C-alpha positions as a Markdown table, in Angstrom:
| # | Residue | x | y | z |
|---|---|---|---|---|
| 1 | Met | 0.0 | 0.0 | 0.0 |
| 2 | Gly | 1.1 | 3.6 | -0.6 |
| 3 | Leu | 2.0 | 6.1 | 2.0 |
| 4 | Gly | -0.6 | 8.5 | 3.4 |
| 5 | Leu | -4.2 | 8.9 | 4.3 |
| 6 | Arg | -7.0 | 7.5 | 2.1 |
| 7 | Asp | -10.8 | 7.7 | 1.8 |
| 8 | Val | -12.9 | 4.8 | 3.0 |
| 9 | Ser | -16.6 | 4.0 | 3.0 |
| 10 | Gly | -18.2 | 2.2 | 5.9 |
| 11 | Glu | -16.7 | 0.0 | 8.5 |
| 12 | Pro | -13.3 | -1.5 | 7.8 |
| 13 | Val | -13.0 | -4.9 | 6.2 |
| 14 | Ile | -10.7 | -7.0 | 8.3 |
| 15 | Asp | -8.2 | -9.0 | 6.3 |
| 16 | Ser | -8.2 | -11.9 | 8.7 |
| 17 | Glu | -6.6 | -14.3 | 6.2 |
| 18 | Asn | -3.4 | -12.2 | 6.4 |
| 19 | Gly | -3.5 | -11.9 | 10.2 |
| 20 | Glu | -5.3 | -8.6 | 10.6 |
| 21 | Glu | -7.3 | -8.3 | 13.8 |
| 22 | Leu | -9.7 | -5.7 | 15.3 |
| 23 | Met | -8.1 | -4.2 | 18.4 |
| 24 | Arg | -10.5 | -1.5 | 19.5 |
| 25 | Val | -13.7 | 0.2 | 18.5 |
| 26 | Gln | -14.0 | 3.7 | 20.1 |
| 27 | Pro | -17.2 | 5.6 | 19.5 |
| 28 | Gly | -17.5 | 9.4 | 20.0 |
| 29 | Val | -14.3 | 10.4 | 18.3 |
| 30 | Asp | -13.8 | 13.6 | 16.3 |
| 31 | Ile | -11.0 | 13.9 | 13.7 |
| 32 | Ala | -9.0 | 16.9 | 12.6 |
| 33 | Leu | -6.8 | 16.6 | 9.5 |
| 34 | Ala | -3.8 | 19.0 | 9.2 |
| 35 | Asn | -5.3 | 22.5 | 9.5 |
| 36 | Leu | -8.7 | 21.6 | 8.2 |
| 37 | Pro | -11.8 | 22.1 | 10.4 |
| 38 | Arg | -12.6 | 19.4 | 13.0 |
| 39 | Gln | -15.1 | 16.8 | 11.9 |
| 40 | Ser | -17.5 | 15.1 | 14.3 |
| 41 | Pro | -18.8 | 12.8 | 15.5 |
| 42 | Gly | -17.4 | 9.5 | 14.3 |
| 43 | Thr | -16.3 | 6.0 | 15.3 |
| 44 | Leu | -12.7 | 5.0 | 15.5 |
| 45 | Tyr | -11.6 | 1.4 | 14.5 |
| 46 | Ile | -8.1 | 0.3 | 15.3 |
| 47 | Thr | -6.8 | -2.9 | 13.8 |
| 48 | Thr | -3.4 | -4.5 | 13.8 |
| 49 | Lys | -2.8 | -3.0 | 10.4 |
| 50 | Gln | -4.6 | 0.3 | 10.2 |
| 51 | Val | -6.6 | 3.1 | 11.8 |
| 52 | Val | -10.0 | 3.9 | 10.4 |
| 53 | Trp | -12.4 | 6.7 | 11.3 |
| 54 | Val | -16.0 | 6.6 | 10.0 |
| 55 | Ser | -18.4 | 9.5 | 10.3 |
| 56 | Asp | -21.6 | 8.8 | 12.4 |
| 57 | Val | -23.5 | 11.3 | 10.2 |
| 58 | Asp | -22.5 | 9.8 | 6.9 |
| 59 | Lys | -21.4 | 6.2 | 7.0 |
| 60 | Asn | -20.0 | 6.6 | 3.5 |
| 61 | Lys | -17.5 | 9.2 | 4.7 |
| 62 | Gly | -14.3 | 8.0 | 6.4 |
| 63 | Tyr | -10.5 | 8.0 | 6.4 |
| 64 | Ala | -8.0 | 5.3 | 6.9 |
| 65 | Val | -4.2 | 5.1 | 7.3 |
| 66 | Asp | -1.9 | 2.1 | 7.7 |
| 67 | Phe | 0.3 | 1.9 | 10.8 |
| 68 | Leu | 3.3 | 1.7 | 8.4 |
| 69 | Ser | 2.5 | 5.3 | 7.4 |
| 70 | Ile | 2.2 | 6.6 | 11.0 |
| 71 | Ser | 5.7 | 7.8 | 11.9 |
| 72 | Leu | 4.8 | 9.3 | 15.2 |
| 73 | His | 1.9 | 9.3 | 17.7 |
| 74 | Ala | 1.6 | 11.1 | 21.0 |
| 75 | Val | -1.0 | 12.2 | 23.6 |
| 76 | Ser | -1.3 | 16.0 | 23.5 |
| 77 | Arg | -2.9 | 17.9 | 26.4 |
| 78 | Asp | -1.1 | 21.2 | 25.8 |
| 79 | Pro | -3.6 | 23.9 | 24.9 |
| 80 | Asp | -0.9 | 25.8 | 23.1 |
| 81 | Ala | -0.6 | 22.9 | 20.7 |
| 82 | Tyr | -4.3 | 22.2 | 20.3 |
| 83 | Pro | -7.3 | 23.5 | 22.1 |
| 84 | Val | -8.5 | 20.1 | 23.4 |
| 85 | Pro | -6.8 | 16.9 | 24.5 |
| 86 | Cys | -6.1 | 14.6 | 21.5 |
| 87 | Leu | -4.1 | 11.8 | 20.1 |
| 88 | Tyr | -1.7 | 13.5 | 17.7 |
| 89 | Thr | -0.2 | 11.6 | 14.8 |
| 90 | Gln | 2.2 | 12.3 | 12.0 |
| 91 | Ile | 1.7 | 10.6 | 8.7 |
| 92 | Glu | 4.3 | 9.8 | 6.1 |
| 93 | Thr | 3.3 | 10.9 | 2.6 |
| 94 | Glu | 4.6 | 10.7 | -0.9 |
| 95 | Ala | 5.2 | 14.4 | -0.7 |
| 96 | Asp | 7.6 | 14.0 | 2.2 |
| 97 | Glu | 10.1 | 12.5 | -0.2 |
| 98 | Glu | 9.9 | 15.7 | -2.3 |
| 99 | Asp | 10.2 | 18.0 | 0.7 |
| 100 | His | 6.7 | 19.5 | 0.4 |
| 101 | Asp | 4.9 | 20.9 | 3.4 |
| 102 | Ser | 1.4 | 19.5 | 3.3 |
| 103 | Asp | 0.1 | 21.5 | 6.3 |
| 104 | Asn | 0.5 | 25.1 | 5.1 |
| 105 | Ser | -1.7 | 25.0 | 2.0 |
| 106 | Asp | -5.4 | 24.5 | 2.0 |
| 107 | Ser | -5.3 | 23.5 | -1.6 |
| 108 | Glu | -2.8 | 20.8 | -0.9 |
| 109 | Cys | -4.9 | 19.6 | 2.0 |
| 110 | Gln | -7.7 | 18.7 | -0.4 |
| 111 | Asp | -5.5 | 15.8 | -1.5 |
| 112 | Leu | -5.6 | 13.3 | 1.3 |
| 113 | Ser | -2.3 | 11.8 | 0.2 |
| 114 | Met | -0.7 | 15.1 | 1.2 |
| 115 | Ile | -2.1 | 15.2 | 4.7 |
| 116 | Ser | 0.8 | 14.7 | 7.2 |
| 117 | Glu | -1.0 | 15.4 | 10.5 |
| 118 | Met | -4.1 | 13.8 | 12.0 |
| 119 | Arg | -5.6 | 14.4 | 15.5 |
| 120 | Leu | -8.1 | 12.0 | 17.1 |
| 121 | Ile | -10.3 | 13.7 | 19.7 |
| 122 | Pro | -12.3 | 11.3 | 21.9 |
| 123 | Ser | -15.4 | 12.8 | 23.6 |
| 124 | Asp | -14.0 | 11.2 | 26.8 |
| 125 | Pro | -10.4 | 12.4 | 27.3 |
| 126 | Thr | -9.7 | 9.7 | 29.8 |
| 127 | Gln | -9.6 | 7.2 | 26.9 |
| 128 | Leu | -6.5 | 8.9 | 25.5 |
| 129 | Asp | -4.0 | 6.9 | 27.4 |
| 130 | Ser | -5.5 | 3.5 | 26.5 |
| 131 | Leu | -5.8 | 4.6 | 22.9 |
| 132 | Phe | -2.1 | 5.6 | 23.0 |
| 133 | Gln | -1.1 | 2.2 | 24.4 |
| 134 | Ile | -3.0 | 0.4 | 21.6 |
| 135 | Phe | -1.3 | 2.6 | 19.0 |
| 136 | Cys | 2.1 | 1.6 | 20.6 |
| 137 | Gln | 1.2 | -2.1 | 20.4 |
| 138 | Cys | 0.1 | -1.9 | 16.8 |
| 139 | Ala | 3.2 | 0.2 | 15.8 |
| 140 | Glu | 5.4 | -2.6 | 17.2 |
| 141 | Leu | 3.5 | -5.1 | 15.1 |
| 142 | Asn | 4.3 | -3.0 | 12.0 |
| 143 | Pro | 8.0 | -2.1 | 12.1 |
| 144 | Glu | 9.8 | -0.4 | 9.3 |
| 145 | Pro | 11.5 | -2.9 | 7.0 |
| 146 | Asn | 15.0 | -1.9 | 8.2 |
| 147 | Asp | 14.0 | -2.0 | 11.9 |
| 148 | Glu | 15.4 | -5.5 | 12.3 |
| 149 | Val | 18.9 | -4.2 | 11.3 |
| 150 | Glu | 18.8 | -0.9 | 13.2 |
| 151 | Glu | 16.3 | -1.7 | 16.0 |
| 152 | Glu | 18.4 | -0.3 | 18.8 |
| 153 | Glu | 19.0 | 3.0 | 17.1 |
| 154 | His | 15.6 | 3.7 | 15.6 |
| 155 | Asp | 12.8 | 2.0 | 17.6 |
| 156 | Trp | 12.2 | 3.8 | 20.9 |
| 157 | Val | 9.7 | 5.0 | 23.4 |
| 158 | Phe | 10.4 | 7.6 | 26.0 |
| 159 | Asn | 8.7 | 8.8 | 29.2 |
| 160 | Thr | 9.2 | 11.7 | 31.6 |
| 161 | Asp | 12.1 | 10.1 | 33.6 |
| 162 | Gln | 14.0 | 9.3 | 30.4 |
| 163 | Met | 13.5 | 12.9 | 29.2 |
| 164 | Glu | 15.0 | 14.3 | 32.3 |
| 165 | Asp | 18.0 | 12.0 | 31.9 |
| 166 | Gln | 18.5 | 13.0 | 28.3 |
| 167 | Asp | 18.0 | 16.8 | 28.5 |
| 168 | Glu | 21.7 | 17.4 | 27.6 |
| 169 | Ala | 21.5 | 15.0 | 24.7 |
| 170 | Tyr | 18.7 | 17.0 | 23.2 |
| 171 | Ser | 20.1 | 20.5 | 24.1 |
| 172 | Phe | 21.2 | 21.0 | 20.5 |
| 173 | Phe | 17.6 | 21.2 | 19.2 |
| 174 | Pro | 16.4 | 24.7 | 18.3 |
| 175 | Gln | 14.0 | 26.0 | 20.9 |
| 176 | Asp | 12.1 | 28.7 | 19.1 |
| 177 | Glu | 10.6 | 27.0 | 16.0 |
| 178 | Glu | 7.0 | 27.3 | 14.9 |
| 179 | Gly | 4.7 | 24.4 | 15.5 |
| 180 | Tyr | 4.0 | 22.2 | 18.5 |
| 181 | Ile | 6.5 | 23.4 | 21.0 |
| 182 | Ser | 6.5 | 22.9 | 24.7 |
| 183 | Gln | 9.5 | 23.2 | 26.9 |
| 184 | Asn | 8.0 | 21.4 | 29.9 |
| 185 | Ser | 9.4 | 17.9 | 29.9 |
| 186 | Ala | 6.7 | 16.8 | 32.3 |
| 187 | Asn | 4.2 | 17.1 | 29.4 |
| 188 | Tyr | 5.9 | 14.6 | 27.0 |
| 189 | Leu | 4.7 | 11.1 | 26.1 |
| 190 | Gly | 5.4 | 9.9 | 22.6 |
| 191 | His | 6.3 | 7.0 | 20.4 |
| 192 | Ser | 8.3 | 7.0 | 17.2 |
| 193 | Asn | 7.7 | 4.1 | 14.8 |
| 194 | Gly | 11.2 | 3.5 | 13.5 |
| 195 | His | 12.5 | 7.0 | 12.8 |
| 196 | His | 15.4 | 8.3 | 14.9 |
| 197 | Asp | 15.1 | 11.7 | 13.2 |
| 198 | Leu | 11.7 | 12.2 | 14.7 |
| 199 | Ala | 13.1 | 12.6 | 18.2 |
| 200 | Arg | 13.1 | 16.3 | 17.7 |
| 201 | Thr | 9.6 | 16.3 | 16.4 |
| 202 | Val | 8.4 | 14.4 | 19.5 |
| 203 | Leu | 10.0 | 17.0 | 21.7 |
| 204 | Glu | 7.9 | 19.6 | 20.0 |
| 205 | Val | 4.6 | 17.9 | 20.8 |
| 206 | Gly | 3.0 | 18.9 | 24.1 |
| 207 | Cys | 2.0 | 15.7 | 25.8 |
| 208 | Ser | 1.3 | 14.3 | 29.2 |
| 209 | Ser | 2.2 | 11.1 | 30.8 |
| 210 | Asn | -0.5 | 11.3 | 33.4 |
């Protein structure tokens, strides 16, 4: 399958013959793609291979992305990053390889394959941590092809204690960039699916480990 987000219609079809399993069905979830308006309400389906959101208003409207295309996911409770708590994800796109920024142009955002950010907003924010854990499990089931060779270098999860131990290691990152920046290490909880160069990006997402 290609990189990026795609349209779907109706509930996901589980490819059980190839080992795909349904991990979680979460009703009452809004979705926000890049800088486009928030869409609600909908139902979130998480399988071992993909994430699918289907509108409750129009069952023929939905979006799906494979876990292989999700390069980062994190719980965000920082109002400076987004007004409400959410599960923030970064999505690899074909445009990434051409150094395009898919989030700064509304015209580009009309092409789902160009969307590089997705936020999932449950009506019950207490579900965020469990959703995050399921994303972690599924990400581990879908490693990058080169992860077996470079697993120690590229596959990592970090928490607040580890962040405090590694402050000096990350001191070379710029501190005043635009985007999702938070300098409070107590607000970080993120997971990178096989990309060491995303360490900096995770540091810029306001998250909480509580």
